[in-house]
Short mmCIF file of C-alpha atoms in Angstrom, two decimals:
data_model
loop_
_atom_site.label_atom_id
_atom_site.label_comp_id
_atom_site.label_asym_id
_atom_site.label_seq_id
_atom_site.Cartn_x
_atom_site.Cartn_y
_atom_site.Cartn_z
CA MET A 657 17.50 -31.19 42.29
CA PHE A 658 18.44 -27.66 43.03
CA ASP A 659 17.25 -24.62 40.86
CA LEU A 660 20.63 -22.44 39.90
CA LYS A 661 19.73 -19.17 41.68
CA ALA A 662 20.21 -15.58 39.44
CA PRO A 663 23.54 -15.30 39.50
CA GLN A 664 23.83 -12.33 42.57
CA PRO A 665 26.30 -9.34 42.39
CA MET A 666 29.67 -10.71 44.85
CA LYS A 667 29.97 -7.95 47.46
CA ASN A 668 33.67 -9.36 48.89
CA LEU A 669 36.23 -11.14 49.30
CA SER A 670 38.19 -13.65 51.12
CA VAL A 671 41.02 -15.89 50.05
CA SER A 672 39.18 -18.27 50.80
CA LYS A 673 36.84 -17.73 48.14
CA ILE A 674 39.89 -16.77 45.86
CA GLU A 675 41.44 -20.86 47.22
CA LYS A 676 38.61 -22.87 45.90
CA ALA A 677 38.18 -20.70 42.44
CA LEU A 678 42.20 -20.77 42.06
CA LEU A 679 41.20 -24.96 42.46
CA CYS A 680 37.70 -25.23 40.75
CA GLY A 681 35.94 -22.20 38.91
CA LYS A 682 32.69 -24.20 38.10
CA ASN A 683 33.24 -25.31 42.06
CA PHE A 684 33.27 -21.59 43.19
CA GLU A 685 30.60 -20.65 41.00
CA LEU A 686 28.49 -23.07 42.36
CA SER A 687 29.10 -23.06 46.08
CA TYR A 688 29.46 -18.96 45.54
CA ILE A 689 27.42 -17.54 42.89
CA HIS A 690 24.65 -19.54 42.61
CA LYS A 691 24.52 -20.49 45.91
CA ILE A 692 24.12 -24.35 45.90
CA PRO A 693 24.23 -26.02 49.04
CA GLN A 694 26.06 -28.78 49.96
CA PRO A 695 26.45 -30.83 52.65
CA GLN A 696 28.25 -29.80 56.45
CA SER A 697 31.88 -32.55 55.89
CA CYS A 698 32.25 -34.14 60.16
CA LYS A 699 36.01 -33.65 59.52
CA PRO A 700 36.10 -29.38 59.42
CA PHE A 701 33.74 -29.68 61.48
CA ALA A 702 35.23 -31.18 63.79
CA GLY A 703 38.85 -28.78 63.04
CA THR A 704 36.79 -26.16 63.77
CA VAL A 705 35.53 -27.72 67.44
CA VAL A 706 39.12 -28.03 68.47
CA GLN A 707 40.01 -24.65 66.95
CA GLU A 708 37.16 -22.61 69.18
CA ILE A 709 38.90 -24.43 72.42
CA ILE A 710 42.28 -23.58 71.55
CA GLU A 711 41.14 -19.49 70.99
CA ASN A 712 39.14 -19.73 74.16
CA ALA A 713 42.33 -20.82 75.99
CA LEU A 714 44.48 -17.59 74.09
CA ARG A 715 41.60 -14.92 75.48
CA GLN A 716 42.24 -16.84 78.93
CA PHE A 717 45.37 -16.85 78.86
CA THR A 718 45.63 -12.96 77.76
CA LYS A 719 43.12 -12.45 80.98
CA THR A 720 45.42 -13.76 83.62
CA ASP A 721 48.87 -14.85 82.17
CA ILE A 722 47.66 -18.43 82.68
CA TYR A 723 46.85 -20.84 79.78
CA PRO A 724 43.65 -23.68 81.45
CA ASP A 725 44.95 -27.27 82.23
CA TRP A 726 44.29 -29.57 79.48
CA MET A 727 41.74 -31.39 81.08
CA VAL A 728 39.50 -28.59 81.98
CA MET A 729 40.31 -27.78 78.44
CA ASP A 730 38.83 -31.03 77.25
CA ASP A 731 36.14 -30.52 78.76
CA GLN A 732 34.85 -27.73 76.59
CA TYR A 733 34.52 -30.79 73.83
CA GLU A 734 31.14 -31.55 73.91
CA PRO A 735 29.89 -28.61 75.23
CA VAL A 736 31.58 -26.60 72.20
CA TRP A 737 30.02 -29.72 70.07
CA GLU A 738 26.65 -29.45 70.15
CA GLU A 739 26.72 -25.33 69.96
CA LYS A 740 28.72 -25.73 66.94
CA THR A 741 26.31 -28.06 65.59
CA MET A 742 22.88 -26.38 66.77
CA GLU A 743 24.65 -22.90 64.76
CA VAL A 744 25.46 -25.19 61.31
CA GLU A 745 22.38 -26.62 61.65
CA ALA A 746 20.53 -23.87 62.53
CA LYS A 747 21.54 -22.15 59.04
CA ASP A 748 19.11 -21.34 56.26
CA ASN A 749 21.62 -23.70 53.73
CA PHE A 750 22.03 -26.30 55.79
CA ILE A 751 20.66 -29.70 53.48
CA GLY A 752 22.65 -32.53 56.31
CA TRP A 753 25.77 -33.69 57.34
CA GLN A 754 28.48 -35.90 54.91
CA ASP A 755 29.85 -38.76 56.78
CA ASP A 756 33.14 -41.03 55.35
CA PRO A 757 32.09 -44.43 56.08
CA LYS A 758 35.97 -44.75 55.62
CA ASP A 759 36.80 -42.33 58.64
CA PRO A 760 33.02 -42.22 60.36
CA LEU A 761 31.58 -40.48 63.50
CA GLU A 762 32.42 -42.37 66.16
CA THR A 763 36.27 -42.84 65.61
CA LEU A 764 36.44 -39.01 64.63
CA LYS A 765 34.90 -37.44 67.19
CA PRO A 766 37.40 -39.00 69.79
CA ASP A 767 40.31 -38.81 67.30
CA TYR A 768 39.81 -35.07 67.22
CA ARG A 769 39.32 -34.98 70.79
CA LYS A 770 43.12 -35.81 71.28
CA LEU A 771 44.09 -33.12 69.92
CA ILE A 772 42.88 -30.75 72.46
CA ARG A 773 45.46 -31.97 75.06
CA LEU A 774 48.19 -32.13 71.94
CA ALA A 775 47.80 -27.74 71.75
CA ARG A 776 48.31 -27.57 75.49
CA GLU A 777 51.11 -29.52 76.38
CA GLN A 778 53.08 -28.70 73.43
CA VAL A 779 52.36 -25.76 71.56
CA LEU A 780 50.19 -22.95 73.97
CA PRO A 781 53.59 -23.30 75.95
CA THR A 782 54.99 -21.24 73.48
CA ILE A 783 52.65 -19.06 72.10
CA ARG A 784 51.44 -15.22 73.89
CA PRO A 785 49.25 -13.54 71.74
CA TRP A 786 49.43 -9.55 70.54
CA THR A 787 47.29 -7.40 72.09
CA ILE A 788 45.50 -4.47 70.70
CA ASN A 789 43.34 -1.90 73.17
CA GLY A 790 43.84 -5.16 75.96
CA GLU A 791 42.34 -7.82 73.36
CA PRO A 792 44.26 -10.66 71.67
CA VAL A 793 44.38 -10.91 68.21
CA VAL A 794 43.06 -14.00 68.33
CA GLU A 795 40.21 -15.02 64.76
CA TRP A 796 41.13 -11.34 64.19
CA ARG A 797 38.64 -9.38 61.37
CA ILE A 798 40.89 -7.81 59.22
CA ASP A 799 38.73 -5.78 56.40
CA LEU A 800 41.03 -4.72 53.41
CA GLU A 801 40.09 -1.94 50.28
CA LEU A 802 42.01 -3.52 47.07
CA ARG A 803 41.73 -2.11 43.68
CA SER A 804 41.36 -3.50 40.55
CA ARG A 805 40.99 -1.93 37.11
CA ILE A 806 36.76 -1.87 36.84
CA GLY A 807 37.21 -0.53 40.63
CA ASN A 808 38.31 -1.28 44.24
CA PHE A 809 36.69 -3.76 46.58
CA PRO A 810 36.79 -4.97 50.41
CA LEU A 811 37.98 -8.12 50.77
CA ILE A 812 37.06 -9.27 54.40
CA GLY A 813 39.12 -12.42 56.42
CA TYR A 814 40.12 -13.92 59.40
CA ALA A 815 43.28 -14.36 60.91
CA ASP A 816 43.50 -16.93 63.44
CA LEU A 817 46.60 -15.61 65.68
CA LEU A 818 49.33 -13.15 65.82
CA ASP A 819 52.13 -14.04 68.11
CA ALA A 820 53.24 -11.02 70.80
CA SER A 821 57.04 -11.70 68.33
CA GLY A 822 55.47 -10.82 65.45
CA VAL A 823 54.81 -13.93 63.51
CA LEU A 824 51.48 -14.18 61.98
CA MET A 825 50.19 -18.31 63.08
CA ASP A 826 47.59 -19.90 61.31
CA TRP A 827 45.75 -23.96 62.95
CA LYS A 828 45.06 -26.59 60.76
CA SER A 829 43.85 -29.99 61.85
CA THR A 830 44.15 -32.80 59.21
CA GLY A 831 44.32 -36.80 59.52
CA ALA A 832 47.14 -39.23 59.96
CA GLU A 833 49.88 -37.28 58.04
CA VAL A 834 50.66 -33.51 56.61
CA SER A 835 50.05 -33.13 52.94
CA ALA A 836 52.96 -31.64 50.57
CA ARG A 837 50.04 -29.00 49.28
CA ALA A 838 49.13 -28.15 52.63
CA LYS A 839 52.75 -27.64 53.57
CA ARG A 840 53.66 -24.89 50.98
CA THR A 841 50.48 -22.98 50.31
CA TRP A 842 51.01 -18.95 51.51
CA LEU A 843 47.94 -17.75 49.98
CA GLN A 844 46.61 -16.32 53.00
CA PHE A 845 49.53 -15.98 54.79
CA ALA A 846 50.04 -12.99 51.84
CA ALA A 847 46.40 -11.69 52.04
CA TYR A 848 47.11 -11.58 56.10
CA SER A 849 50.47 -10.09 55.70
CA LEU A 850 49.24 -6.57 54.36
CA TRP A 851 48.13 -6.09 57.41
CA ALA A 852 50.39 -6.64 59.98
CA TRP A 853 53.44 -5.39 58.19
CA PRO A 854 52.56 -2.02 59.38
CA LEU A 855 51.50 -3.46 62.48
CA ILE A 856 54.66 -5.08 63.12
CA GLY A 857 56.94 -2.89 61.56
CA GLU A 858 59.12 -5.48 59.18
CA GLU A 859 58.02 -5.41 55.99
CA GLU A 860 59.06 -9.61 55.78
CA VAL A 861 56.54 -10.94 58.15
CA ARG A 862 57.55 -14.42 59.40
CA CYS A 863 54.46 -16.54 59.61
CA GLU A 864 53.82 -20.25 60.59
CA LYS A 865 50.94 -22.75 60.09
CA ILE A 866 50.38 -25.18 62.83
CA PHE A 867 49.67 -28.23 62.16
CA LEU A 868 47.92 -30.42 65.26
CA ALA A 869 47.51 -33.94 63.34
CA ARG A 870 45.79 -37.36 63.74
CA GLY A 871 48.40 -39.42 63.18
CA ASN A 872 47.99 -43.13 62.68
CA GLY A 873 47.15 -44.06 66.63
CA THR A 874 49.67 -41.52 68.18
CA PRO A 875 48.82 -37.77 67.14
CA PHE A 876 51.64 -35.20 66.35
CA VAL A 877 52.48 -31.59 65.86
CA GLU A 878 54.32 -29.82 62.76
CA ARG A 879 55.24 -26.66 62.30
CA VAL A 880 55.73 -25.02 59.05
CA PRO A 881 57.61 -21.53 58.98
CA PHE A 882 56.99 -19.22 56.35
CA LYS A 883 58.13 -14.81 55.54
CA MET A 884 56.20 -13.21 53.24
CA GLY A 885 57.70 -9.59 52.26
CA PRO A 886 56.26 -7.59 49.39
CA LYS A 887 56.86 -9.61 45.99
CA HIS A 888 54.23 -11.93 47.80
CA ARG A 889 52.36 -9.28 49.06
CA ALA A 890 52.74 -7.86 45.45
CA TYR A 891 51.71 -11.39 43.37
CA PHE A 892 48.16 -12.04 46.17
CA VAL A 893 46.72 -8.59 45.14
CA ARG A 894 47.46 -9.15 41.19
CA VAL A 895 45.90 -12.11 41.89
CA ALA A 896 43.01 -10.77 43.53
CA ALA A 897 41.91 -7.84 41.67
CA GLN A 898 41.84 -9.78 38.31
CA PHE A 899 39.70 -12.58 39.90
CA TRP A 900 37.32 -9.72 41.10
CA GLU A 901 37.42 -8.92 37.11
CA MET A 902 36.81 -12.24 36.32
CA ILE A 903 33.48 -13.16 38.45
CA SER A 904 31.97 -9.24 37.76
CA ARG A 905 32.11 -10.24 34.33
CA GLY A 906 30.94 -13.21 34.44
CA ILE A 907 33.82 -16.00 33.89
CA PHE A 908 34.70 -18.51 36.25
#
């Protein structure tokens, strides 16, 4: 049993916090207010490893104008897996791993490794990162200050990628197929377009989710485009402000 910690004032919001609250207010409360630790799921962890290797390739491209060969990227898989494992297990709230008996680690781990070659051969050749002061906009920290009726509040996020063509991109690793819900959700793009549109110079920001799917034995890529305009940003700001007011009053 875990003792509920006394609620602490929340210092900032993120899109992931808002999305979790929209799905289940009680889950949000336990996770972010009372900070009840949960086991680390292996599936999202494996996706994090793949994304780290892709980000390394994007940063190398910015320096050399050449992407590393897929085998060079593949060689990073085990070292990055070990590095990320140590990072997770060193956290104070780590209580163990959550394995899916129907999708054991000995199957999941090599399946996700295949996504590295898939990304290198089918996606990366189509991408050239936007740069700011010589740095690629890869896993780029975004700090926004939004308004609510009870005062301003900070929103912090990390954009996966801004392409040189002005397209906001988000990497997603998934299973046998891409869910309909994943294809249609756009709240994160609405939030990050608040930061991106003045930089790009276009009120309507083009966005794209890049799904790297394990498939049924054969991995595949699915790319889903979005467009975020003023109405999408206004919606996000309104939802974020209402959510900030809600949690400030202890309503979940």
